[in-house]
Amino acid sequence: MKSCCDEHHLLPIEDALAQMKTRVSSVTHIERIGLTQALDRVLAHDLIAQFNVPAQANSAMDGYAIHLDDTHALPKSLRLIGSALAGHPFDSEVVPGTCIRIMTGAPIPAGANCVVMQENVDVINAGDRQFIKLNQHPRPLENIRQRGEDIAEGDVVIAKGKRLNPLDIGLIASLGMAEVDVFRRLRIAVLSTGDELIPPGEALPSGSIYDSNRYSIIALLQRLHVEVIDVGLIPDQPDTLRNAFIDAAEQADAVISTGGVSVGDADYVKDVLGELGQINFWKVAIKPGKPFAFGQLGQSYFFGLPGNPVSAMVTLHQLALPILRHMAGEYIPPSITFTVKAESAIKKRIGRTEYQRGRLTNSEGNLYVNTTGAQGSGVMTSFSDANCYIVLECEQGSVDAHDLVNILPFDRFIQ
Ligand code: AMP
Ligand code: MG
């Protein structure tokens, strides 16, 4: 079946992503690092539990460990014969008719098969002896965390390719590992092109604008935990661009440029890329961000983003980022979209998938979304005010107020 994208010779986003993914290779070099350095690094092997967690059955409550016999008969009173604390086990046996005081986390002693909460007993002092009286009928195994209940020896605890978050780091520590094997970080070179661009911090001559894309791109890459090589600002001159590309490609796994990628008179990126390496230039069926170049420069991969600031960030986030994550060895969990009501009407032309910037709001339990005002590809405030994309499919037309639309919440790379 012919899709609406074919009519306009635009490449569907999924096809662009699939083509790039088959072309790139992922890093293979592995390094062993300390756990305190492991946040946001990509795990290089399946992490296998070498023992059970918990290693021993232990108490989930402060109370009394007792031996509940088969008949579950409730003895009148149980003699207190000792105590167990976390780190201080009771070394003897709890036989029928006896009990020990036990604290949360303490190992369950031999003979005990139930922990009774302290709130459910009365303590009776009889000379130098103490007894407890149960107020309720306990159940076998009550309040006991079983050995291996959390993790069984041999389990894959974290799969290869996971980008490690704080919870993963704690899990690895709980398995006794002080170091972890991760893939080496990607090296990514970033450059802006355009004669009109001035670095922030300098005076702005008339007709110029500040180079903002290089900063937003580098900031997003910092979230990806890569090594960034800032190549700087390159004028619209083929020779300078050529030298900058060669230099960047020699140092980096990927080169990201912004600007000069459409078909204007000063747009040299794709010509120079075609001359130096392999090029796939696409008009991708995405709005904002139609012109996008992908290719190879020696051993390095190249992503040519458009110059308009919103387009640059949408194409970086939706087209380049998934490929960079794949190159980093990362397994990418499917993104979660959901459907909510649009509060007001949204204009949309058939032919491209639109990533409008939206604000998702919860009003008394009802979710709804609104666009964040003017959606022009140069209007960065529409992006920074947003917390989600409103994804309007290629074939879809305008949306009426109260129609359902698909929402893609911002992930941690841009939020
Ligand atoms: P281009 O893709 O080079 O035709 O640029 C499209 C628009 O984006 C023009 O208005 C440029 O001035 C602007 N632009 C290009 N590069 C940048 C940048 N690095 N930062 C901010 N705006 C830019
Ligand atoms: Mg330009």
CSV table of C-alpha atoms and ligand atoms in Angstrom, one decimal:
chain,number,residue,atom,x,y,z
A,1,MET,CA,0.0,0.0,0.0
A,2,LYS,CA,1.2,3.5,-0.8
A,3,SER,CA,1.5,5.7,2.2
A,4,CYS,CA,1.0,9.5,2.1
A,5,CYS,CA,4.8,9.9,2.5
A,6,ASP,CA,5.5,8.3,-0.9
A,7,GLU,CA,3.4,10.9,-2.6
A,8,HIS,CA,5.8,13.6,-1.4
A,9,HIS,CA,9.0,11.5,-1.8
A,10,LEU,CA,9.5,11.7,1.9
A,11,LEU,CA,11.0,8.8,3.9
A,12,PRO,CA,8.9,7.6,6.8
A,13,ILE,CA,10.7,8.0,10.1
A,14,GLU,CA,10.6,4.2,10.8
A,15,ASP,CA,12.5,3.6,7.5
A,16,ALA,CA,15.1,6.2,8.2
A,17,LEU,CA,15.7,4.7,11.7
A,18,ALA,CA,15.8,1.1,10.3
A,19,GLN,CA,18.3,2.0,7.6
A,20,MET,CA,20.6,3.8,10.0
A,21,LYS,CA,20.4,1.0,12.5
A,22,THR,CA,21.6,-1.6,10.0
A,23,ARG,CA,24.5,0.6,9.0
A,24,VAL,CA,26.1,1.5,12.3
A,25,SER,CA,28.2,-0.8,14.4
A,26,SER,CA,28.1,-0.8,18.2
A,27,VAL,CA,31.1,-0.3,20.5
A,28,THR,CA,32.7,-3.6,21.6
A,29,HIS,CA,35.5,-2.3,23.9
A,30,ILE,CA,34.7,-3.1,27.5
A,31,GLU,CA,36.1,-1.5,30.6
A,32,ARG,CA,35.8,-2.4,34.3
A,33,ILE,CA,34.9,0.5,36.5
A,34,GLY,CA,34.0,1.1,40.2
A,35,LEU,CA,30.4,1.2,41.1
A,36,THR,CA,30.5,4.9,42.1
A,37,GLN,CA,31.4,5.7,38.5
A,38,ALA,CA,28.8,3.4,36.9
A,39,LEU,CA,25.7,5.6,36.8
A,40,ASP,CA,24.4,6.0,33.2
A,41,ARG,CA,27.0,3.6,31.8
A,42,VAL,CA,25.9,0.7,29.6
A,43,LEU,CA,26.3,-2.8,31.1
A,44,ALA,CA,28.5,-5.0,28.9
A,45,HIS,CA,27.5,-8.5,30.2
A,46,ASP,CA,24.4,-10.1,31.7
A,47,LEU,CA,24.8,-9.7,35.4
A,48,ILE,CA,24.3,-13.0,37.1
A,49,ALA,CA,23.6,-13.5,40.8
A,50,GLN,CA,26.4,-15.5,42.4
A,51,PHE,CA,24.3,-16.3,45.5
A,52,ASN,CA,20.7,-16.0,46.9
A,53,VAL,CA,19.4,-12.7,48.1
A,54,PRO,CA,18.6,-12.8,50.9
A,55,ALA,CA,21.4,-15.3,51.5
A,56,GLN,CA,19.5,-16.6,54.7
A,57,ALA,CA,15.9,-16.5,55.8
A,58,ASN,CA,15.5,-13.5,58.0
A,59,SER,CA,12.8,-11.6,60.0
A,60,ALA,CA,10.6,-9.0,58.3
A,61,MET,CA,9.4,-7.7,61.7
A,62,ASP,CA,10.5,-6.8,65.2
A,63,GLY,CA,8.9,-9.6,67.3
A,64,TYR,CA,9.4,-13.2,68.5
A,65,ALA,CA,10.6,-16.2,66.5
A,66,ILE,CA,8.7,-19.3,67.6
A,67,HIS,CA,8.4,-22.9,66.6
A,68,LEU,CA,4.8,-23.5,65.4
A,69,ASP,CA,4.1,-27.2,65.5
A,70,ASP,CA,2.2,-29.2,62.9
A,71,THR,CA,-1.1,-29.0,64.8
A,72,HIS,CA,-0.8,-25.2,65.1
A,73,ALA,CA,-1.9,-25.7,68.6
A,74,LEU,CA,-1.5,-22.5,70.5
A,75,PRO,CA,0.5,-23.1,73.7
A,76,LYS,CA,-0.5,-21.0,76.6
A,77,SER,CA,2.9,-19.4,76.9
A,78,LEU,CA,6.4,-19.7,75.3
A,79,ARG,CA,9.6,-19.4,77.3
A,80,LEU,CA,12.0,-16.7,76.1
A,81,ILE,CA,15.4,-18.2,75.6
A,82,GLY,CA,17.5,-15.6,73.8
A,83,SER,CA,17.6,-12.9,71.1
A,84,ALA,CA,18.7,-12.3,67.6
A,85,LEU,CA,19.6,-9.0,66.0
A,86,ALA,CA,20.7,-8.1,62.5
A,87,GLY,CA,24.3,-9.0,62.4
A,88,HIS,CA,24.0,-11.0,65.7
A,89,PRO,CA,22.3,-14.4,65.1
A,90,PHE,CA,21.0,-16.7,67.8
A,91,ASP,CA,23.2,-19.8,67.6
A,92,SER,CA,21.0,-22.3,69.3
A,93,GLU,CA,17.6,-24.0,68.4
A,94,VAL,CA,14.1,-22.7,69.0
A,95,VAL,CA,12.3,-25.9,70.2
A,96,PRO,CA,8.5,-26.2,70.7
A,97,GLY,CA,7.5,-24.2,73.8
A,98,THR,CA,10.3,-21.7,73.5
A,99,CYS,CA,10.9,-18.4,71.6
A,100,ILE,CA,13.5,-15.8,71.0
A,101,ARG,CA,13.2,-12.0,70.7
A,102,ILE,CA,14.1,-11.2,67.1
A,103,MET,CA,14.7,-7.9,65.2
A,104,THR,CA,14.1,-7.0,61.6
A,105,GLY,CA,16.8,-8.4,59.4
A,106,ALA,CA,18.1,-11.0,61.9
A,107,PRO,CA,18.6,-14.5,60.7
A,108,ILE,CA,15.8,-17.0,61.5
A,109,PRO,CA,17.3,-19.5,63.9
A,110,ALA,CA,17.1,-23.3,63.6
A,111,GLY,CA,13.7,-24.6,64.7
A,112,ALA,CA,11.8,-21.4,64.2
A,113,ASN,CA,9.2,-21.2,61.5
A,114,CYS,CA,7.2,-18.1,62.3
A,115,VAL,CA,7.8,-14.6,63.6
A,116,VAL,CA,5.0,-13.1,65.7
A,117,MET,CA,4.8,-9.3,65.7
A,118,GLN,CA,5.6,-7.8,69.1
A,119,GLU,CA,2.3,-6.0,69.0
A,120,ASN,CA,0.5,-9.4,69.2
A,121,VAL,CA,2.1,-10.7,72.4
A,122,ASP,CA,2.1,-10.0,76.1
A,123,VAL,CA,5.4,-10.4,77.9
A,124,ILE,CA,5.1,-12.1,81.3
A,125,ASN,CA,7.9,-11.9,83.9
A,126,ALA,CA,8.1,-14.8,86.3
A,127,GLY,CA,11.1,-14.4,88.5
A,128,ASP,CA,14.3,-14.6,86.4
A,129,ARG,CA,12.3,-16.2,83.5
A,130,GLN,CA,10.3,-14.4,80.8
A,131,PHE,CA,7.5,-15.8,78.8
A,132,ILE,CA,5.4,-14.5,76.0
A,133,LYS,CA,1.7,-15.1,75.5
A,134,LEU,CA,0.3,-15.0,72.0
A,135,ASN,CA,-2.9,-12.9,71.5
A,136,GLN,CA,-3.5,-14.2,68.0
A,137,HIS,CA,-3.2,-17.5,66.2
A,138,PRO,CA,0.0,-17.1,64.1
A,139,ARG,CA,0.4,-18.6,60.6
A,140,PRO,CA,3.4,-20.8,59.6
A,141,LEU,CA,6.2,-18.8,57.9
A,142,GLU,CA,4.5,-15.5,58.8
A,143,ASN,CA,6.9,-12.5,58.7
A,144,ILE,CA,9.8,-14.5,57.4
A,145,ARG,CA,11.7,-13.3,54.3
A,146,GLN,CA,12.8,-16.5,52.6
A,147,ARG,CA,16.2,-17.3,51.3
A,148,GLY,CA,16.5,-16.3,47.6
A,149,GLU,CA,13.1,-14.6,47.8
A,150,ASP,CA,14.4,-11.5,46.0
A,151,ILE,CA,17.0,-13.0,43.8
A,152,ALA,CA,17.9,-16.7,43.2
A,153,GLU,CA,21.5,-17.8,42.6
A,154,GLY,CA,22.1,-17.9,38.8
A,155,ASP,CA,19.3,-15.4,37.9
A,156,VAL,CA,20.1,-12.8,35.3
A,157,VAL,CA,19.6,-9.7,37.5
A,158,ILE,CA,20.3,-7.0,34.9
A,159,ALA,CA,20.6,-7.8,31.2
A,160,LYS,CA,23.5,-6.7,29.0
A,161,GLY,CA,22.8,-3.4,27.3
A,162,LYS,CA,21.0,-1.8,30.3
A,163,ARG,CA,21.9,1.8,30.9
A,164,LEU,CA,22.5,1.7,34.7
A,165,ASN,CA,20.2,3.8,36.9
A,166,PRO,CA,20.6,4.4,40.6
A,167,LEU,CA,18.4,1.4,41.4
A,168,ASP,CA,20.6,-0.9,39.3
A,169,ILE,CA,23.7,0.4,41.1
A,170,GLY,CA,22.2,-0.6,44.4
A,171,LEU,CA,21.2,-4.0,43.1
A,172,ILE,CA,24.8,-4.6,41.9
A,173,ALA,CA,26.1,-3.5,45.3
A,174,SER,CA,23.7,-5.9,47.0
A,175,LEU,CA,25.3,-8.7,45.1
A,176,GLY,CA,28.6,-7.8,46.6
A,177,MET,CA,30.2,-6.5,43.4
A,178,ALA,CA,32.4,-3.4,43.8
A,179,GLU,CA,33.1,-3.1,40.0
A,180,VAL,CA,31.1,-3.7,36.9
A,181,ASP,CA,31.9,-4.2,33.2
A,182,VAL,CA,30.6,-1.5,30.9
A,183,PHE,CA,31.0,-0.5,27.2
A,184,ARG,CA,33.4,2.3,26.6
A,185,ARG,CA,31.8,5.7,26.2
A,186,LEU,CA,31.1,7.0,22.7
A,187,ARG,CA,33.1,10.0,21.5
A,188,ILE,CA,31.0,12.5,19.6
A,189,ALA,CA,32.1,15.6,17.8
A,190,VAL,CA,29.7,18.5,17.5
A,191,LEU,CA,29.8,21.5,15.1
A,192,SER,CA,27.6,24.3,14.0
A,193,THR,CA,27.7,25.8,10.5
A,194,GLY,CA,26.5,29.2,9.4
A,195,ASP,CA,28.1,32.6,8.5
A,196,GLU,CA,25.4,34.3,10.6
A,197,LEU,CA,26.3,32.5,13.8
A,198,ILE,CA,28.1,34.2,16.8
A,199,PRO,CA,29.1,32.4,20.0
A,200,PRO,CA,27.1,33.4,23.1
A,201,GLY,CA,29.1,35.9,25.2
A,202,GLU,CA,30.1,38.0,22.3
A,203,ALA,CA,28.4,41.2,20.9
A,204,LEU,CA,25.9,40.5,18.2
A,205,PRO,CA,26.4,42.4,14.9
A,206,SER,CA,23.3,43.2,13.0
A,207,GLY,CA,22.1,40.4,10.8
A,208,SER,CA,23.7,37.8,13.1
A,209,ILE,CA,22.2,35.3,15.6
A,210,TYR,CA,23.7,33.4,18.4
A,211,ASP,CA,24.7,29.8,17.9
A,212,SER,CA,22.3,28.0,20.3
A,213,ASN,CA,22.1,24.6,18.7
A,214,ARG,CA,25.7,23.6,19.6
A,215,TYR,CA,24.8,24.2,23.2
A,216,SER,CA,21.5,22.3,23.3
A,217,ILE,CA,23.1,19.4,21.3
A,218,ILE,CA,26.1,19.1,23.7
A,219,ALA,CA,23.8,19.3,26.7
A,220,LEU,CA,21.6,16.5,25.4
A,221,LEU,CA,24.8,14.4,24.7
A,222,GLN,CA,25.9,15.1,28.3
A,223,ARG,CA,22.8,13.3,29.4
A,224,LEU,CA,23.8,10.4,27.2
A,225,HIS,CA,27.1,10.3,29.1
A,226,VAL,CA,29.4,10.4,26.0
A,227,GLU,CA,32.7,12.2,25.5
A,228,VAL,CA,31.9,15.4,23.6
A,229,ILE,CA,34.4,16.9,21.3
A,230,ASP,CA,33.3,20.5,20.7
A,231,VAL,CA,34.5,21.4,17.1
A,232,GLY,CA,33.0,24.9,17.3
A,233,LEU,CA,31.5,27.1,14.8
A,234,ILE,CA,32.3,26.6,11.1
A,235,PRO,CA,31.6,29.2,8.4
A,236,ASP,CA,29.7,28.4,5.2
A,237,GLN,CA,32.9,27.6,3.2
A,238,PRO,CA,33.3,24.2,1.6
A,239,ASP,CA,37.1,24.1,2.3
A,240,THR,CA,36.8,24.9,6.0
A,241,LEU,CA,33.9,22.5,6.3
A,242,ARG,CA,35.9,19.8,4.6
A,243,ASN,CA,38.8,20.2,7.0
A,244,ALA,CA,36.5,20.3,10.0
A,245,PHE,CA,34.7,17.1,9.0
A,246,ILE,CA,38.0,15.2,8.4
A,247,ASP,CA,39.4,16.4,11.7
A,248,ALA,CA,36.2,15.5,13.6
A,249,ALA,CA,35.8,12.1,12.0
A,250,GLU,CA,39.3,11.1,12.9
A,251,GLN,CA,38.6,11.7,16.6
A,252,ALA,CA,35.0,10.6,17.0
A,253,ASP,CA,32.7,7.7,16.7
A,254,ALA,CA,30.0,10.1,15.4
A,255,VAL,CA,30.0,13.6,14.1
A,256,ILE,CA,26.9,15.8,14.5
A,257,SER,CA,26.5,19.0,12.6
A,258,THR,CA,23.7,21.5,12.5
A,259,GLY,CA,22.7,23.8,9.7
A,260,GLY,CA,23.6,23.9,6.0
A,261,VAL,CA,21.8,20.7,5.3
A,262,SER,CA,18.9,21.9,3.1
A,263,VAL,CA,19.1,23.0,-0.5
A,264,GLY,CA,20.0,26.7,-0.1
A,265,ASP,CA,22.9,28.4,-1.8
A,266,ALA,CA,25.1,28.2,1.3
A,267,ASP,CA,24.2,24.7,2.3
A,268,TYR,CA,27.4,22.7,1.7
A,269,VAL,CA,27.1,20.0,4.3
A,270,LYS,CA,25.7,17.3,2.1
A,271,ASP,CA,28.0,18.1,-0.9
A,272,VAL,CA,31.1,17.9,1.3
A,273,LEU,CA,29.9,14.8,3.0
A,274,GLY,CA,29.2,13.2,-0.4
A,275,GLU,CA,32.7,14.1,-1.5
A,276,LEU,CA,34.5,12.8,1.6
A,277,GLY,CA,32.5,9.7,2.5
A,278,GLN,CA,29.2,8.0,2.0
A,279,ILE,CA,26.0,9.9,2.2
A,280,ASN,CA,22.3,9.3,2.6
A,281,PHE,CA,20.4,12.5,2.4
A,282,TRP,CA,16.8,12.2,3.2
A,283,LYS,CA,13.8,14.3,3.3
A,284,VAL,CA,12.2,12.6,6.3
A,285,ALA,CA,8.5,12.7,6.8
A,286,ILE,CA,8.8,14.5,10.1
A,287,LYS,CA,7.8,18.0,11.2
A,288,PRO,CA,9.7,19.9,12.3
A,289,GLY,CA,12.9,18.7,10.7
A,290,LYS,CA,12.4,17.5,7.1
A,291,PRO,CA,16.0,17.7,5.8
A,292,PHE,CA,18.3,15.3,7.5
A,293,ALA,CA,21.6,13.7,6.4
A,294,PHE,CA,23.1,10.5,7.6
A,295,GLY,CA,26.4,9.0,6.3
A,296,GLN,CA,29.8,7.7,7.0
A,297,LEU,CA,33.0,9.7,7.2
A,298,GLY,CA,35.9,7.1,7.4
A,299,GLN,CA,35.3,5.1,10.5
A,300,SER,CA,32.9,7.7,11.9
A,301,TYR,CA,29.1,8.1,11.4
A,302,PHE,CA,27.6,11.4,10.4
A,303,PHE,CA,24.4,13.0,11.4
A,304,GLY,CA,23.5,16.3,9.7
A,305,LEU,CA,20.8,18.1,11.5
A,306,PRO,CA,18.8,21.1,10.2
A,307,GLY,CA,19.7,24.6,11.5
A,308,ASN,CA,16.3,25.6,12.8
A,309,PRO,CA,16.7,25.2,16.6
A,310,VAL,CA,13.4,23.2,17.1
A,311,SER,CA,14.1,21.0,14.1
A,312,ALA,CA,17.7,20.4,15.2
A,313,MET,CA,16.5,19.1,18.6
A,314,VAL,CA,13.6,17.1,17.3
A,315,THR,CA,15.8,15.3,14.7
A,316,LEU,CA,18.5,14.8,17.3
A,317,HIS,CA,16.1,13.4,19.8
A,318,GLN,CA,13.9,11.3,17.5
A,319,LEU,CA,16.3,10.3,14.7
A,320,ALA,CA,20.0,10.5,15.9
A,321,LEU,CA,19.6,9.6,19.6
A,322,PRO,CA,18.2,6.1,19.1
A,323,ILE,CA,21.1,5.3,16.7
A,324,LEU,CA,23.7,6.7,19.1
A,325,ARG,CA,22.2,4.7,21.9
A,326,HIS,CA,22.4,1.6,19.7
A,327,MET,CA,26.0,2.5,18.9
A,328,ALA,CA,26.7,2.8,22.7
A,329,GLY,CA,25.6,-0.9,23.1
A,330,GLU,CA,22.4,0.1,24.8
A,331,TYR,CA,19.2,-1.9,24.7
A,332,ILE,CA,16.4,0.6,24.2
A,333,PRO,CA,13.1,-0.2,25.9
A,334,PRO,CA,10.1,0.6,23.8
A,335,SER,CA,8.8,4.2,24.4
A,336,ILE,CA,5.5,4.4,26.1
A,337,THR,CA,2.9,6.6,24.3
A,338,PHE,CA,-0.7,7.1,25.5
A,339,THR,CA,-3.8,8.7,24.4
A,340,VAL,CA,-5.4,11.7,25.9
A,341,LYS,CA,-7.9,14.5,25.0
A,342,ALA,CA,-6.7,17.6,23.2
A,343,GLU,CA,-8.0,20.6,25.0
A,344,SER,CA,-8.2,22.7,21.9
A,345,ALA,CA,-8.1,22.2,18.2
A,346,ILE,CA,-4.7,21.5,16.6
A,347,LYS,CA,-3.8,22.3,12.9
A,348,LYS,CA,-2.1,19.5,11.0
A,349,ARG,CA,-1.5,18.8,7.3
A,350,ILE,CA,-1.4,15.3,6.0
A,351,GLY,CA,2.0,14.1,4.8
A,352,ARG,CA,4.4,14.2,7.7
A,353,THR,CA,4.5,12.8,11.2
A,354,GLU,CA,4.3,15.9,13.5
A,355,TYR,CA,6.0,16.2,16.8
A,356,GLN,CA,4.1,19.1,18.2
A,357,ARG,CA,5.3,20.3,21.6
A,358,GLY,CA,2.6,19.8,24.3
A,359,ARG,CA,1.9,20.3,27.9
A,360,LEU,CA,0.2,17.4,29.6
A,361,THR,CA,-1.9,18.4,32.6
A,362,ASN,CA,-3.9,16.5,35.2
A,363,SER,CA,-7.1,18.3,36.1
A,364,GLU,CA,-8.9,16.6,38.9
A,365,GLY,CA,-7.9,13.2,37.6
A,366,ASN,CA,-8.5,13.9,33.9
A,367,LEU,CA,-5.5,14.1,31.7
A,368,TYR,CA,-5.5,16.5,28.8
A,369,VAL,CA,-2.9,18.1,26.5
A,370,ASN,CA,-2.5,21.4,24.9
A,371,THR,CA,0.1,22.7,22.5
A,372,THR,CA,2.6,25.1,23.9
A,373,GLY,CA,1.7,28.0,21.6
A,374,ALA,CA,3.4,28.9,18.2
A,375,GLN,CA,4.9,25.7,16.8
A,376,GLY,CA,7.3,27.3,14.3
A,377,SER,CA,10.6,25.5,13.9
A,378,GLY,CA,12.5,28.4,15.3
A,379,VAL,CA,10.4,28.9,18.4
A,380,MET,CA,12.5,27.3,21.1
A,381,THR,CA,10.2,28.5,23.9
A,382,SER,CA,7.5,26.1,22.6
A,383,PHE,CA,10.0,23.3,23.4
A,384,SER,CA,11.3,24.3,26.8
A,385,ASP,CA,7.7,25.0,28.1
A,386,ALA,CA,6.6,21.5,27.0
A,387,ASN,CA,6.6,18.2,28.8
A,388,CYS,CA,5.6,15.9,26.0
A,389,TYR,CA,5.3,15.6,22.2
A,390,ILE,CA,1.8,15.4,20.7
A,391,VAL,CA,2.6,12.9,18.0
A,392,LEU,CA,0.3,13.3,15.0
A,393,GLU,CA,0.7,10.5,12.5
A,394,CYS,CA,1.6,11.0,8.8
A,395,GLU,CA,-1.8,10.3,7.5
A,396,GLN,CA,-3.7,12.3,10.1
A,397,GLY,CA,-5.3,15.7,9.5
A,398,SER,CA,-6.3,18.4,11.9
A,399,VAL,CA,-7.6,17.6,15.3
A,400,ASP,CA,-10.7,19.0,16.9
A,401,ALA,CA,-11.0,20.1,20.5
A,402,HIS,CA,-11.6,17.1,22.7
A,403,ASP,CA,-10.4,14.6,20.1
A,404,LEU,CA,-8.0,11.9,21.4
A,405,VAL,CA,-4.3,12.4,20.4
A,406,ASN,CA,-1.2,10.3,21.1
A,407,ILE,CA,1.2,11.7,23.6
A,408,LEU,CA,4.9,10.8,24.0
A,409,PRO,CA,6.1,12.1,27.4
A,410,PHE,CA,9.6,13.7,27.3
A,411,ASP,CA,12.3,11.3,28.4
A,412,ARG,CA,15.3,12.0,30.6
A,413,PHE,CA,17.3,13.1,27.6
A,414,ILE,CA,15.4,16.3,27.1
A,415,GLN,CA,13.3,16.8,30.2
B,1,AMP,P1,20.0,26.3,7.8
B,1,AMP,O1,19.6,24.9,8.1
B,1,AMP,O2,21.5,26.5,7.9
B,1,AMP,O3,19.5,26.8,6.5
B,1,AMP,O4,19.5,27.2,9.0
B,1,AMP,C1,18.1,27.4,9.1
B,1,AMP,C2,17.8,28.4,10.2
B,1,AMP,O5,18.3,28.0,11.4
B,1,AMP,C3,18.4,29.8,9.9
B,1,AMP,O6,17.5,30.8,10.3
B,1,AMP,C4,19.6,29.8,10.7
B,1,AMP,O7,20.1,31.1,11.0
B,1,AMP,C5,19.2,29.0,11.9
B,1,AMP,N1,20.4,28.3,12.5
B,1,AMP,C6,21.3,27.6,11.9
B,1,AMP,N2,22.2,27.1,12.7
B,1,AMP,C7,21.9,27.6,14.0
B,1,AMP,C8,22.4,27.4,15.3
B,1,AMP,N3,23.6,26.7,15.4
B,1,AMP,N4,21.8,28.0,16.3
B,1,AMP,C9,20.7,28.7,16.1
B,1,AMP,N5,20.1,28.9,14.9
B,1,AMP,C10,20.7,28.4,13.8
B,2,MG,MG,22.9,27.9,7.3
